[in-house]
Coordinates of C-alpha atoms in Angstrom, one line a residue:
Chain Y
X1 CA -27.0 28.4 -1.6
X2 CA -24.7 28.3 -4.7
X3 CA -23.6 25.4 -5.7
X4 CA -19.8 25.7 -7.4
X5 CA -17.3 23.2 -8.7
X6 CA -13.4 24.0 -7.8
X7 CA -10.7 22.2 -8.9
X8 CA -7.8 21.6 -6.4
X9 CA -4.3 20.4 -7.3
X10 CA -0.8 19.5 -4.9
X11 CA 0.0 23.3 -4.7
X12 CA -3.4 23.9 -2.7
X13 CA -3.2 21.0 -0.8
X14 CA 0.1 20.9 0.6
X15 CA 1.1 17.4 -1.1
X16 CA 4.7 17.0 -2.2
X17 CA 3.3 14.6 -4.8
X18 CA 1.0 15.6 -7.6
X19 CA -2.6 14.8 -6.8
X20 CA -5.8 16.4 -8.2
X21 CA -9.4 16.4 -6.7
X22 CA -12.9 18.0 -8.0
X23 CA -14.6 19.5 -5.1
X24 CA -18.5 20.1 -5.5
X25 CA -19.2 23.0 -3.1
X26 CA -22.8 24.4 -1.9
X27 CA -21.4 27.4 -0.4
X28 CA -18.3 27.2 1.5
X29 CA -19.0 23.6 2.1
X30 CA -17.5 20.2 0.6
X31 CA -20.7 18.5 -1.4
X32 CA -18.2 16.1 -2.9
X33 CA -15.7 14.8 -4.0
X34 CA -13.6 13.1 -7.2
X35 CA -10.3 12.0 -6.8
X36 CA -8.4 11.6 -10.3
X37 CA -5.1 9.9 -9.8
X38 CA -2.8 8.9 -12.6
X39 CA 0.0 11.8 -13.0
X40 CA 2.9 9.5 -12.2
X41 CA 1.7 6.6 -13.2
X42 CA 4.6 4.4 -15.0
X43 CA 3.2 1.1 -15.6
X44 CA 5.4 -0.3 -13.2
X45 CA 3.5 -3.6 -12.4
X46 CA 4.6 -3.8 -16.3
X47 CA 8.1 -3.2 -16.0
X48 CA 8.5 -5.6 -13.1
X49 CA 7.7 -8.1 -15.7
X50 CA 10.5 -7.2 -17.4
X51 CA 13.5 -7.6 -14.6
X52 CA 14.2 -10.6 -12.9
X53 CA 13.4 -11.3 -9.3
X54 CA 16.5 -10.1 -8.1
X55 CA 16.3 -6.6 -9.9
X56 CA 13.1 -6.1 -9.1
X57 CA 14.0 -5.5 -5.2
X58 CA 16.1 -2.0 -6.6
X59 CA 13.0 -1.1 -9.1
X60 CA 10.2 -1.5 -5.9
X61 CA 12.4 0.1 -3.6
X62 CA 11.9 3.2 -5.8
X63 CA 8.2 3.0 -6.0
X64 CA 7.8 5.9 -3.3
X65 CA 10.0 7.2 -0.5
X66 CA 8.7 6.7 2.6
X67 CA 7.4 3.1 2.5
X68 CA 10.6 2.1 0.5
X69 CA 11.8 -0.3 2.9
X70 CA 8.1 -2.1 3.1
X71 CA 8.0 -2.9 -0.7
X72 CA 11.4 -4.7 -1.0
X73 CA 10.7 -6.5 2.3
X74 CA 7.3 -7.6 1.1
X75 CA 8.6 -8.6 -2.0
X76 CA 11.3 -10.6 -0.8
X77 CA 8.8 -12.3 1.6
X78 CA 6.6 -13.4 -1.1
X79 CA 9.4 -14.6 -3.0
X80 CA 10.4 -16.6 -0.1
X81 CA 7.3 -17.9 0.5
X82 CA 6.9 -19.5 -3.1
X83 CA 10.4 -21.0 -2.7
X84 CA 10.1 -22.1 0.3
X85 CA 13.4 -20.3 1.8
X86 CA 13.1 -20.1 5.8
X87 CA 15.4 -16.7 6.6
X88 CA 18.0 -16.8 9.2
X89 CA 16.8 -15.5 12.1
X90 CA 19.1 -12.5 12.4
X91 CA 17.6 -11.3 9.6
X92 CA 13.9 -11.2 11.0
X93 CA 15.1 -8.8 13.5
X94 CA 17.2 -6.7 11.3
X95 CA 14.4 -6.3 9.2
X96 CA 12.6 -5.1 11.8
X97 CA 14.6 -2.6 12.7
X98 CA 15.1 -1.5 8.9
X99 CA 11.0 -1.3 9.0
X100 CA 10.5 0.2 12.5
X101 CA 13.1 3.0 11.7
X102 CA 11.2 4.0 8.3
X103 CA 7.9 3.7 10.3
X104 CA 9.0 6.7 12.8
X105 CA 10.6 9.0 10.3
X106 CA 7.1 8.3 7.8
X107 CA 4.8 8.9 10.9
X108 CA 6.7 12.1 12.2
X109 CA 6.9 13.9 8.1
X110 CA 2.8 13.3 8.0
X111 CA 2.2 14.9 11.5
X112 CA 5.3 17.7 10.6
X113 CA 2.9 18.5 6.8
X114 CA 0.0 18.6 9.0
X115 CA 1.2 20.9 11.5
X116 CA 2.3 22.7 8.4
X117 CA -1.4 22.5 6.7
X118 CA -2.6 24.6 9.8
X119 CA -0.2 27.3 9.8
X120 CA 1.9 25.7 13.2
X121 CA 5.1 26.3 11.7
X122 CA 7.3 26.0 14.6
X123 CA 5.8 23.1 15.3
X124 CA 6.3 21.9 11.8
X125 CA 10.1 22.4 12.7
X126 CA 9.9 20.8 15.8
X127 CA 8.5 17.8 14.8
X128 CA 11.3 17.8 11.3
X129 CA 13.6 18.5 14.2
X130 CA 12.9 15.1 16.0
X131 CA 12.5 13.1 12.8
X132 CA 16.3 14.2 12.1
X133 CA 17.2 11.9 14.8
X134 CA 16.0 9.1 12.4
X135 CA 17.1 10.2 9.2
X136 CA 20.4 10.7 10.8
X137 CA 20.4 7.0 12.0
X138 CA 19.7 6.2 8.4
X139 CA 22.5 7.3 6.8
X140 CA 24.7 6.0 9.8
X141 CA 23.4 2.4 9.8
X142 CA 22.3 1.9 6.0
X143 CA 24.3 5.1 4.0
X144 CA 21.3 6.8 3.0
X145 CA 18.7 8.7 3.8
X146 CA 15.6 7.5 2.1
X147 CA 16.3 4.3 0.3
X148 CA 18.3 1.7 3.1
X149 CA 18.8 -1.6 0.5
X150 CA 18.5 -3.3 3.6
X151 CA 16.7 -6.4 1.8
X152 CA 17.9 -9.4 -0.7
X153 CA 16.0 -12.3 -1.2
X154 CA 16.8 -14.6 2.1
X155 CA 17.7 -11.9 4.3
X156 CA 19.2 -8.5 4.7
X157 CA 22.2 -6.9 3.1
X158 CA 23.7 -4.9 6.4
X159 CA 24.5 -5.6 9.9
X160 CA 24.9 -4.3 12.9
X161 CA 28.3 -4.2 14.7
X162 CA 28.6 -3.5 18.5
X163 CA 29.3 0.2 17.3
X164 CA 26.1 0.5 15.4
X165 CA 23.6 -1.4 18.1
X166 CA 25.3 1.2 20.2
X167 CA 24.6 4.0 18.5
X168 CA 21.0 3.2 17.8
X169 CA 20.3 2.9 21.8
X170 CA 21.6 6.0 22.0
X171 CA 19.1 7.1 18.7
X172 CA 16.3 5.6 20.3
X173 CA 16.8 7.4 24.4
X174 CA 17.0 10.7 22.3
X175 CA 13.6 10.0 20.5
X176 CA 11.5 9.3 24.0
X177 CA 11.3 12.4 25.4
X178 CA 10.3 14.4 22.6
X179 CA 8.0 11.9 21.3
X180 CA 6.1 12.1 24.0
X181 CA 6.1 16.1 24.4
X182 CA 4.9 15.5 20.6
X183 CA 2.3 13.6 22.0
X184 CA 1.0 15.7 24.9
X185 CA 1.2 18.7 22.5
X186 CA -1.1 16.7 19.8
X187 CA -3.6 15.4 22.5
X188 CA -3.8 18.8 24.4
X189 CA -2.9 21.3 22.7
X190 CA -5.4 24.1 22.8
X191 CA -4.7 25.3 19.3
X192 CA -4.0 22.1 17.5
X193 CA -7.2 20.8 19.3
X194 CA -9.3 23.6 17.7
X195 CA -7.8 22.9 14.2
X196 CA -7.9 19.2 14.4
X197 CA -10.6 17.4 16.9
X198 CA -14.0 16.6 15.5
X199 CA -12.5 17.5 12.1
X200 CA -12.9 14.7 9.4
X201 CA -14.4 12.4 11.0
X202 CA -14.6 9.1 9.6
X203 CA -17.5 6.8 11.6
X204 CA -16.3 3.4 12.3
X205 CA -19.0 1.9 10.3
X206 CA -18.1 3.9 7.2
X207 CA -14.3 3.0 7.7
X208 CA -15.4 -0.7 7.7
X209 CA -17.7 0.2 4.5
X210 CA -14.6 1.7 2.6
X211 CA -11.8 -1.2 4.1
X212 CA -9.7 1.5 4.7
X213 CA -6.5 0.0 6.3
X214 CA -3.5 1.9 9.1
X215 CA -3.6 4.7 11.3
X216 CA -6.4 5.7 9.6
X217 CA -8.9 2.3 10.6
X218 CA -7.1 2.2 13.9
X219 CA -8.2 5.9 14.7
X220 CA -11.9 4.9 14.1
X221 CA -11.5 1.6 16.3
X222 CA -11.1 -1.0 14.3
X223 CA -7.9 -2.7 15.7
X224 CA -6.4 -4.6 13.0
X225 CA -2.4 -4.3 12.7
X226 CA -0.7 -6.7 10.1
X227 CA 2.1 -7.4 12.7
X228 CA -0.6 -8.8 15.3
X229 CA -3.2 -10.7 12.7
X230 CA -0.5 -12.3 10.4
X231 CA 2.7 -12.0 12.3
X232 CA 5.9 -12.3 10.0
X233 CA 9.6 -11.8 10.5
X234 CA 10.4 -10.9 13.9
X235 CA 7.1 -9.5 15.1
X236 CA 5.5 -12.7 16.6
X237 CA 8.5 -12.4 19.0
X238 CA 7.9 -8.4 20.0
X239 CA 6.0 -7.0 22.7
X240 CA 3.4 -4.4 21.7
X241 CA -0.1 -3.3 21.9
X242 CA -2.5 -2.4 18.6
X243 CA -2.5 1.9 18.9
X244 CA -6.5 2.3 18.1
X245 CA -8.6 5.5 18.6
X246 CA -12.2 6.3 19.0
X247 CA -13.0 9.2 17.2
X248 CA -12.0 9.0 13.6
X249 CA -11.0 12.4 13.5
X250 CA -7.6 14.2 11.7
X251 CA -6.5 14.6 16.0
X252 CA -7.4 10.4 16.5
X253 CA -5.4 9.8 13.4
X254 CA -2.1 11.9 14.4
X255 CA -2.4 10.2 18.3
X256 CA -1.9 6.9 16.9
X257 CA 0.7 7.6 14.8
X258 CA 2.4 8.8 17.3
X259 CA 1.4 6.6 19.9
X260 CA 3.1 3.9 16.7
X261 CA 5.8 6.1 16.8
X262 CA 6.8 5.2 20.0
X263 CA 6.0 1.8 19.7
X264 CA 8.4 1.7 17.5
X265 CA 11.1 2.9 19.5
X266 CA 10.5 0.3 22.2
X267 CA 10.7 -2.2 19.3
X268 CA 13.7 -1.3 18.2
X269 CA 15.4 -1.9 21.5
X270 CA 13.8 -5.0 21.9
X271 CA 15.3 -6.3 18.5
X272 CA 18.3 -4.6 19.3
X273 CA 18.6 -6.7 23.2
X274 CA 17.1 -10.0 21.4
X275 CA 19.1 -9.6 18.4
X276 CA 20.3 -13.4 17.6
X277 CA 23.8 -13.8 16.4
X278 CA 24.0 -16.0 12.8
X279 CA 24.3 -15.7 9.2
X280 CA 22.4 -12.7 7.7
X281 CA 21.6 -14.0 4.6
X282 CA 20.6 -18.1 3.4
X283 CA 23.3 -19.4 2.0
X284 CA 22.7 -21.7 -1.0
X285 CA 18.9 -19.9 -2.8
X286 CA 17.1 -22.7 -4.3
X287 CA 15.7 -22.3 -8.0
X288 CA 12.4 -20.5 -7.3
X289 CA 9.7 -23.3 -8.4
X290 CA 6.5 -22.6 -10.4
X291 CA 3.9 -21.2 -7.3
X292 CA 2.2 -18.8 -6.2
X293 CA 2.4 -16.7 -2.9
X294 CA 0.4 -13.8 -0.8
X295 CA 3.0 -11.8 1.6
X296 CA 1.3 -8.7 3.6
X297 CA 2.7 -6.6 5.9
X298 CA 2.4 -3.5 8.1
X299 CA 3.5 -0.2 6.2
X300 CA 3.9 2.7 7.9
X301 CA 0.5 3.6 5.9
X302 CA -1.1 0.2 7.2
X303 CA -1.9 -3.3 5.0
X304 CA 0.3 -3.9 1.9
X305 CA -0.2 -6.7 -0.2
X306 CA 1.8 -8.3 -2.7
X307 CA 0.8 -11.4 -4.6
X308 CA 3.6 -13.3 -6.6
X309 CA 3.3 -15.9 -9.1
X310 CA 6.2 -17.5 -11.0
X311 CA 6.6 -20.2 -13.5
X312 CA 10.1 -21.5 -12.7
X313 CA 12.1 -18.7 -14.6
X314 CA 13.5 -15.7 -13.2
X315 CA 11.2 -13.5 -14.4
X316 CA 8.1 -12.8 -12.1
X317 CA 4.7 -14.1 -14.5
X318 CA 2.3 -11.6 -12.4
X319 CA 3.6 -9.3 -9.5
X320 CA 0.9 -7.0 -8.2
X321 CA 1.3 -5.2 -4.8
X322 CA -1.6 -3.2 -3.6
X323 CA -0.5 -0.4 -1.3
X324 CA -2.5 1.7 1.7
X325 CA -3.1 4.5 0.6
X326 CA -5.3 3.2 -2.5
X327 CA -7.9 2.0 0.0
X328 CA -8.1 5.1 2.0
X329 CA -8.4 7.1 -1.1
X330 CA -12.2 6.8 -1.2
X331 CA -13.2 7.1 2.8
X332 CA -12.2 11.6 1.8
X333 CA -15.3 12.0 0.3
X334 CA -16.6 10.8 4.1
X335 CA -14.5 12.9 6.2
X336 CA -14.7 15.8 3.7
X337 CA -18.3 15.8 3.6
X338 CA -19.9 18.9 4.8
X339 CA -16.1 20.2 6.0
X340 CA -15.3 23.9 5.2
X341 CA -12.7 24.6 1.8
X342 CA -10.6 25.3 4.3
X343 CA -10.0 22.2 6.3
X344 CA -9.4 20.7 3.0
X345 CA -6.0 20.3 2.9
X346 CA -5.6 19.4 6.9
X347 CA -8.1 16.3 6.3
X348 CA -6.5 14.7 2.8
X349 CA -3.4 15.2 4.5
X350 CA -4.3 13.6 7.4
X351 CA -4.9 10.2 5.7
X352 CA -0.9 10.1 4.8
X353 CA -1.7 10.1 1.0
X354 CA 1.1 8.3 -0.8
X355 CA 0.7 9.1 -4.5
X356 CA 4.0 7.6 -6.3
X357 CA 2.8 4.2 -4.7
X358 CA -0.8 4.8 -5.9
X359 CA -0.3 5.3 -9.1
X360 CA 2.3 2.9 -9.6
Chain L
X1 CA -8.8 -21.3 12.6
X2 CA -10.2 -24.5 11.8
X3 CA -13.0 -22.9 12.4
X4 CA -12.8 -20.4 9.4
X5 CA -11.8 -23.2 6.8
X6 CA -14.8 -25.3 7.5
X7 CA -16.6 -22.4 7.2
X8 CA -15.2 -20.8 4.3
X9 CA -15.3 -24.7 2.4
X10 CA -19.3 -24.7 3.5
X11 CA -19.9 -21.6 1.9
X12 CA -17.9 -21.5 -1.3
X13 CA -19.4 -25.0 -1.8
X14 CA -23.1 -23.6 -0.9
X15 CA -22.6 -20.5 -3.2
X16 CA -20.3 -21.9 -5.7
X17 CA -21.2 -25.9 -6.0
X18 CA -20.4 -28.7 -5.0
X19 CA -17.0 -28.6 -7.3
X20 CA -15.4 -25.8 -5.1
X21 CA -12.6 -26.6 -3.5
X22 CA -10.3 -24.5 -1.2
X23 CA -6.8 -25.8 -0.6
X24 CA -5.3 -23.9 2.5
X25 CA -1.4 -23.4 3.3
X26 CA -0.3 -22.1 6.5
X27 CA 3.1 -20.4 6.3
X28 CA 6.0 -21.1 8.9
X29 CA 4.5 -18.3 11.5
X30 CA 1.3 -19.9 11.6
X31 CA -0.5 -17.4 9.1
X32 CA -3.3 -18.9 6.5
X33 CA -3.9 -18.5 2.6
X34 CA -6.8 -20.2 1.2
X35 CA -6.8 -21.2 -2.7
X36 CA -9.6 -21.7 -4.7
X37 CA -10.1 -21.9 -8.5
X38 CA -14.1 -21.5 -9.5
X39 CA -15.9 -23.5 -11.4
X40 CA -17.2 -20.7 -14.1
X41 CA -17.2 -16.8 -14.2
X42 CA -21.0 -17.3 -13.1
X43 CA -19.9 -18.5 -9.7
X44 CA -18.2 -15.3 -8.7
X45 CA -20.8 -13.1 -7.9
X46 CA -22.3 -15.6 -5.5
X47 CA -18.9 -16.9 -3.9
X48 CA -18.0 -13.2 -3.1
X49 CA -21.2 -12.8 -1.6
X50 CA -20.6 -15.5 0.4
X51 CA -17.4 -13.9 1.9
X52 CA -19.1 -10.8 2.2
X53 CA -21.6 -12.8 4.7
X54 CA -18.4 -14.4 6.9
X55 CA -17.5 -10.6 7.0
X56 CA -14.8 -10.7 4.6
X57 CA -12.9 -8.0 3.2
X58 CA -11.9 -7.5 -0.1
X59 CA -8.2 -6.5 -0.1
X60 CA -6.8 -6.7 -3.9
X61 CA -8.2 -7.4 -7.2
X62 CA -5.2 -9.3 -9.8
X63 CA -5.6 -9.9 -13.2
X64 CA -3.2 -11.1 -15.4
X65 CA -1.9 -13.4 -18.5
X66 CA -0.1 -16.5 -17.7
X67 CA 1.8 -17.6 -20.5
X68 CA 0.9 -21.0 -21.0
X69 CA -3.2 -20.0 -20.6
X70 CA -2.8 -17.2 -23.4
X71 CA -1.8 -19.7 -25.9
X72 CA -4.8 -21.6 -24.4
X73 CA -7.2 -18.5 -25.0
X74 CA -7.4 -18.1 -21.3
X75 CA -6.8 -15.5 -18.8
X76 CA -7.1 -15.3 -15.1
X77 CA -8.1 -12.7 -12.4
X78 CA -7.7 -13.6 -8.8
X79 CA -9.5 -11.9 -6.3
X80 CA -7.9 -11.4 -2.6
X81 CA -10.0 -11.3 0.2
X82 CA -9.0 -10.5 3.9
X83 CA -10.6 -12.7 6.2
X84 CA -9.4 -11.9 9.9
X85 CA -6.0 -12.0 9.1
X86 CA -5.9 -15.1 6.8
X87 CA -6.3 -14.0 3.3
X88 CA -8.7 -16.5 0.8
X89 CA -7.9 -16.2 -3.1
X90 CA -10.4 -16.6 -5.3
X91 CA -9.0 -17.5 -9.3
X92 CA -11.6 -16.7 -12.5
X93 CA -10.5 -18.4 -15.5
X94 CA -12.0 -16.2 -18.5
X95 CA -11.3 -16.4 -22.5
X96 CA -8.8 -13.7 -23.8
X97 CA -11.1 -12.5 -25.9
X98 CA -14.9 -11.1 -25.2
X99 CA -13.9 -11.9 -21.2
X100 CA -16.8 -10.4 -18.6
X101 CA -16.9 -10.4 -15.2
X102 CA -19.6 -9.4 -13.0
X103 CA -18.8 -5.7 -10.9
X104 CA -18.3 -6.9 -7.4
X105 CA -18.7 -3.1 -6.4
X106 CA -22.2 -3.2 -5.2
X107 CA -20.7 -5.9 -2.6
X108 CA -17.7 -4.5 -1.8
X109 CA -17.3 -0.8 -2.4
X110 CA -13.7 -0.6 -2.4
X111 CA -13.7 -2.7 -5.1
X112 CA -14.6 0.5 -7.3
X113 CA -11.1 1.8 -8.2
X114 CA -9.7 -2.1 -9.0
X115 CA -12.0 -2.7 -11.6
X116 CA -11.9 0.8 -13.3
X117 CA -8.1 -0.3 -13.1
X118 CA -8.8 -3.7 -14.0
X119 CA -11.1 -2.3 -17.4
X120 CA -8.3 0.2 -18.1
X121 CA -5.2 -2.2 -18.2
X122 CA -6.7 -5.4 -19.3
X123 CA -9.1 -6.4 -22.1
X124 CA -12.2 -7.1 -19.4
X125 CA -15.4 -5.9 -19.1
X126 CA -16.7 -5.0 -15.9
X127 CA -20.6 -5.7 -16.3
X128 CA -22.7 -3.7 -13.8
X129 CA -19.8 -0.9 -12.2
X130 CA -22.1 2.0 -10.9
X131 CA -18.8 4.4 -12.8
X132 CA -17.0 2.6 -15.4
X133 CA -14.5 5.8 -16.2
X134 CA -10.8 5.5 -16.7
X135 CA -8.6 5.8 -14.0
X136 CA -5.4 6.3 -14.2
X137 CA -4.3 6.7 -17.9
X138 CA -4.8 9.5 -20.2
X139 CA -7.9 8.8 -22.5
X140 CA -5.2 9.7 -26.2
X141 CA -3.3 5.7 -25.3
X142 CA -4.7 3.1 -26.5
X143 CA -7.3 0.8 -24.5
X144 CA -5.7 -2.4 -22.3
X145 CA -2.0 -1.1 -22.5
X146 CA -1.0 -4.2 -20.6
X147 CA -1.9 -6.8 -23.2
X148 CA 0.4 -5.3 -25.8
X149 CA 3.9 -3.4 -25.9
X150 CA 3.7 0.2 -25.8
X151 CA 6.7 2.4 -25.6
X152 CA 7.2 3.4 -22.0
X153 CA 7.6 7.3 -23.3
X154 CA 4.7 7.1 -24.7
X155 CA 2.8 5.6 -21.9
X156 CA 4.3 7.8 -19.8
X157 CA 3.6 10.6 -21.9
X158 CA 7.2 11.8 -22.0
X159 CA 7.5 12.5 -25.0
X160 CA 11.7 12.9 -24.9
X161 CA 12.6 11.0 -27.8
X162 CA 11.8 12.6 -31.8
X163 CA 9.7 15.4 -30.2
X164 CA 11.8 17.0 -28.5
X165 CA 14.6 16.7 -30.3
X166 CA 12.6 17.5 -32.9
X167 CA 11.0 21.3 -30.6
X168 CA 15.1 22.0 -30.0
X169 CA 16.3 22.0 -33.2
X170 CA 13.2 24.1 -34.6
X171 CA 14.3 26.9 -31.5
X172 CA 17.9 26.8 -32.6
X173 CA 16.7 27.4 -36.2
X174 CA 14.8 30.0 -35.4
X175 CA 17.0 31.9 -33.4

């Protein structure tokens, strides 16, 4: 068998980010694998260092797109946490939505480039189609459709008038339906079953081995949500169930996200009906003190960590955030393992990569 | 949870001495951090072993350079582990110069890319990584990029500044 080393790049791979990988083949087959990140890496654990607390919520919002409500959020949480500042409960919930909206529209593009990967183009649209409905309620609720500014430290920046609350109920009964068609079509599917079931498989015990975090541990069982083990915000007051999956495989991983998807729909009306009325915002910020602080939370990728330590200025001593995606990073060389060059792209894609927030 | 800080305190002081003390804060939703400074760099290797036994999980590797220890000679890298949902920090206090930590990638395998980060950014060596290659940066910057000030075109590569201007001018000459 010949033994051949190729070198893959975002263009093969169907990222929208840049990525490279060395692939060791012996034949047509995946032998192994390097991952060699760095190709928009801007130091920007350095530059934080270099704003204040309060512009730092604008720089980490612009770490990467589709988590961009997650990083502010966490931030502001760990900032919170070191000074002690209890958020009005209004803002828990509008945070929640902020979150849960950005968790649909991320968990619908990575099915939509997956459907893509394998050729499904209509079903690329379709799924684009559905996600509209969200990016849509972006730029009604928050003005835009990527980056919402929903956070500031104490609270949120926007609210929700009758009008709005209205039209998000409205958002969220268009979403049901054709979220679940999405899902019937992902589980059932004779065609996406062929492309995607027993393809990549990551075995629970080597997802526990490589700590990989998200969909991508709930798909191989391990049931472990941020929102459930270390409740913030609004979440310890929301109904839902952990989405987990058996077989570690790309179709597990795309049935939970969707299955999250859905979730997130329900929670949206439930902040929406036990939306508390209040300030948005604490009024009167202390001086943030000398400490240090740990905030986590559930991005739509899974756990992201930020850890915050101050020394009574404004300026942060040491901010370091450690995002999904770099855990799951290593668990390809697993599920590519003995794949064929052409599943490739279907199984990195199915992990959600998130480059800008990798390489920092 | 009382549970998990008696048994975290048994094992840190088993592995770690009888000097090592966790302090633990629980935030206004109930959720745990655990603090703990070690004694020496030596105690690392054991403590983390000791949280790999109470099935720990090693979420986030931080090193940095608090002001006050720098003029000290000192510099710190905290280690975050995930335990359950309750996350347990573990501080090394290290001189700023000729600073070594043991690899804690035989343990915890996802621990691999923080310390090839941790070697690349920061003046540290990693003693015992299975790969100790660059990570992230290209290999023509200098080495620990975070303990000094480098241009951010130049760590960026982006060379916009003199270069180009320089490349422009040179096309309008020669056409």
């Amino acid at each position: 068998m010949t033994t051949k080393i190729i070198e893959l790049g975002p263009h093969q791979l169907a990222l929208e980010e840049p990525m490279y990988f060395r692939v060791q083949l012996e034949g047509d087959r995946v032998a192994d694998l390097d991952v060699m990140p760095g190709q928009v890496h801007r130091g920007m654990e350095h530059l934080v260092m270099r704003r204040n607390l309060y512009q730092n919520i604008t720089l980490l919002e612009r770490l990467c797109s589709l988590c961009s409500n997650s990083h502010p959020s966490t931030f502001c949480a760990a900032v919170e946490e070191v000074a002690g500042i209890a958020i009005p409960e209004r803002a828990e919930y509008l945070r929640a939505v902020a979150d849960e909206i950005k968790r649909i529209a991320s968990h619908l593009f990575c099915c939509a480039v997956q459907a893509n990967a394998i050729g499904e183009i209509p079903l690329f649209r379709r799924v684009m189609e559905v996600r509209e409905i969200m990016q849509r309620a972006k730029e009604a609720i928050y003005g835009n459709r990527m980056d919402l500014a929903a956070n500031v430290i104490g609270g949120v920046r926007y609210d929700l008038a009758p009008e709005g609350i209205a039209y998000l109920y409205q958002a969220m009964e268009d979403m049901k339906k054709p979220l679940d068609e999405l899902y019937l079509q992902f589980a059932n599917n004779p065609v996406l079953m062929a492309r995607m079931a027993w393809v990549g498989v990551l075995p629970r015990e080597a997802a526990v081995e490589c700590a990989v975090v998200g969909p991508v541990a709930r798909a191989c069982g391990i049931d472990y949500d941020v929102r459930k083990k270390s409740p913030y915000g609004a979440y310890d007051r929301l109904e839902f169930e952990v989405a987990t999956q058996t077989a570690g495989d790309v179709r597990a991983r795309n049935l939970v996200r969707l299955t999250e998807a859905r979730q997130s729909v329900s929670l949206i009306e439930q902040c929406l009906a036990q939306l508390p009325s209040g300030p948005l915002c604490a009024d009167n910020l202390p001086e943030i003190p000398a400490g240090e602080a740990i905030a986590k939370s559930e991005a739509p990728r899974g756990e992201l960590m930020y850890y915050l330590r101050t020394d009574g200025s404004d300026f942060p001593v040491r901010l370091k955030w450690r995002v999904p995606s770099y855990m799951n990073w290593d668990a390809l060389k697993v599920m590519l393992k003995g794949e064929p060059v052409a599943n490739i792209p279907l199984i990195v894609n199915s992990i959600d990569p998130c480059i800008a927030c990798t390489d920092r | 949870m009382t549970d998990l800080t008696t048994n975290v305190a048994a094992a840190l002081v088993c592995a770690a001495g009888e000097q090592t003390e966790v302090a633990w804060r629980r935030d206004r939703k109930g959720v745990l951090t655990g603090w703990c400074r070690l004694p020496s760099g030596e105690a690392l290797l054991p403590a983390a072993r000791a949280v790999a036994e109470l099935k720990g999980r090693l979420a986030m590797v931080t090193p940095y350079l608090p002001e006050r220890a720098k003029e000290r000679g000192e510099r710190e890298i905290a280690y975050h582990f995930d335990l359950d949902g309750a996350t347990l920090t573990l501080t090394v206090v290290l001189p700023l110069d000729w600073a070594r930590v043991p690899s804690l990638t035989p343990i915890f395998r996802n621990c691999d890319w923080q310390e090839r980060e941790l070697m690349e950014l920061y003046d540290v060596q990693v003693v015992g990584h299975p790969d100790p290659r660059r990570l992230f940066l290209d290999h023509s910057l200098p080495h620990a990029p975070f303990e000094r000030l480098v241009p951010y075109s130049t760590f960026t590569n982006a060379a916009t500044s003199k270069a180009l201007w320089d490349k422009v001018l040179g096309e309008r000459e020669d056409a």
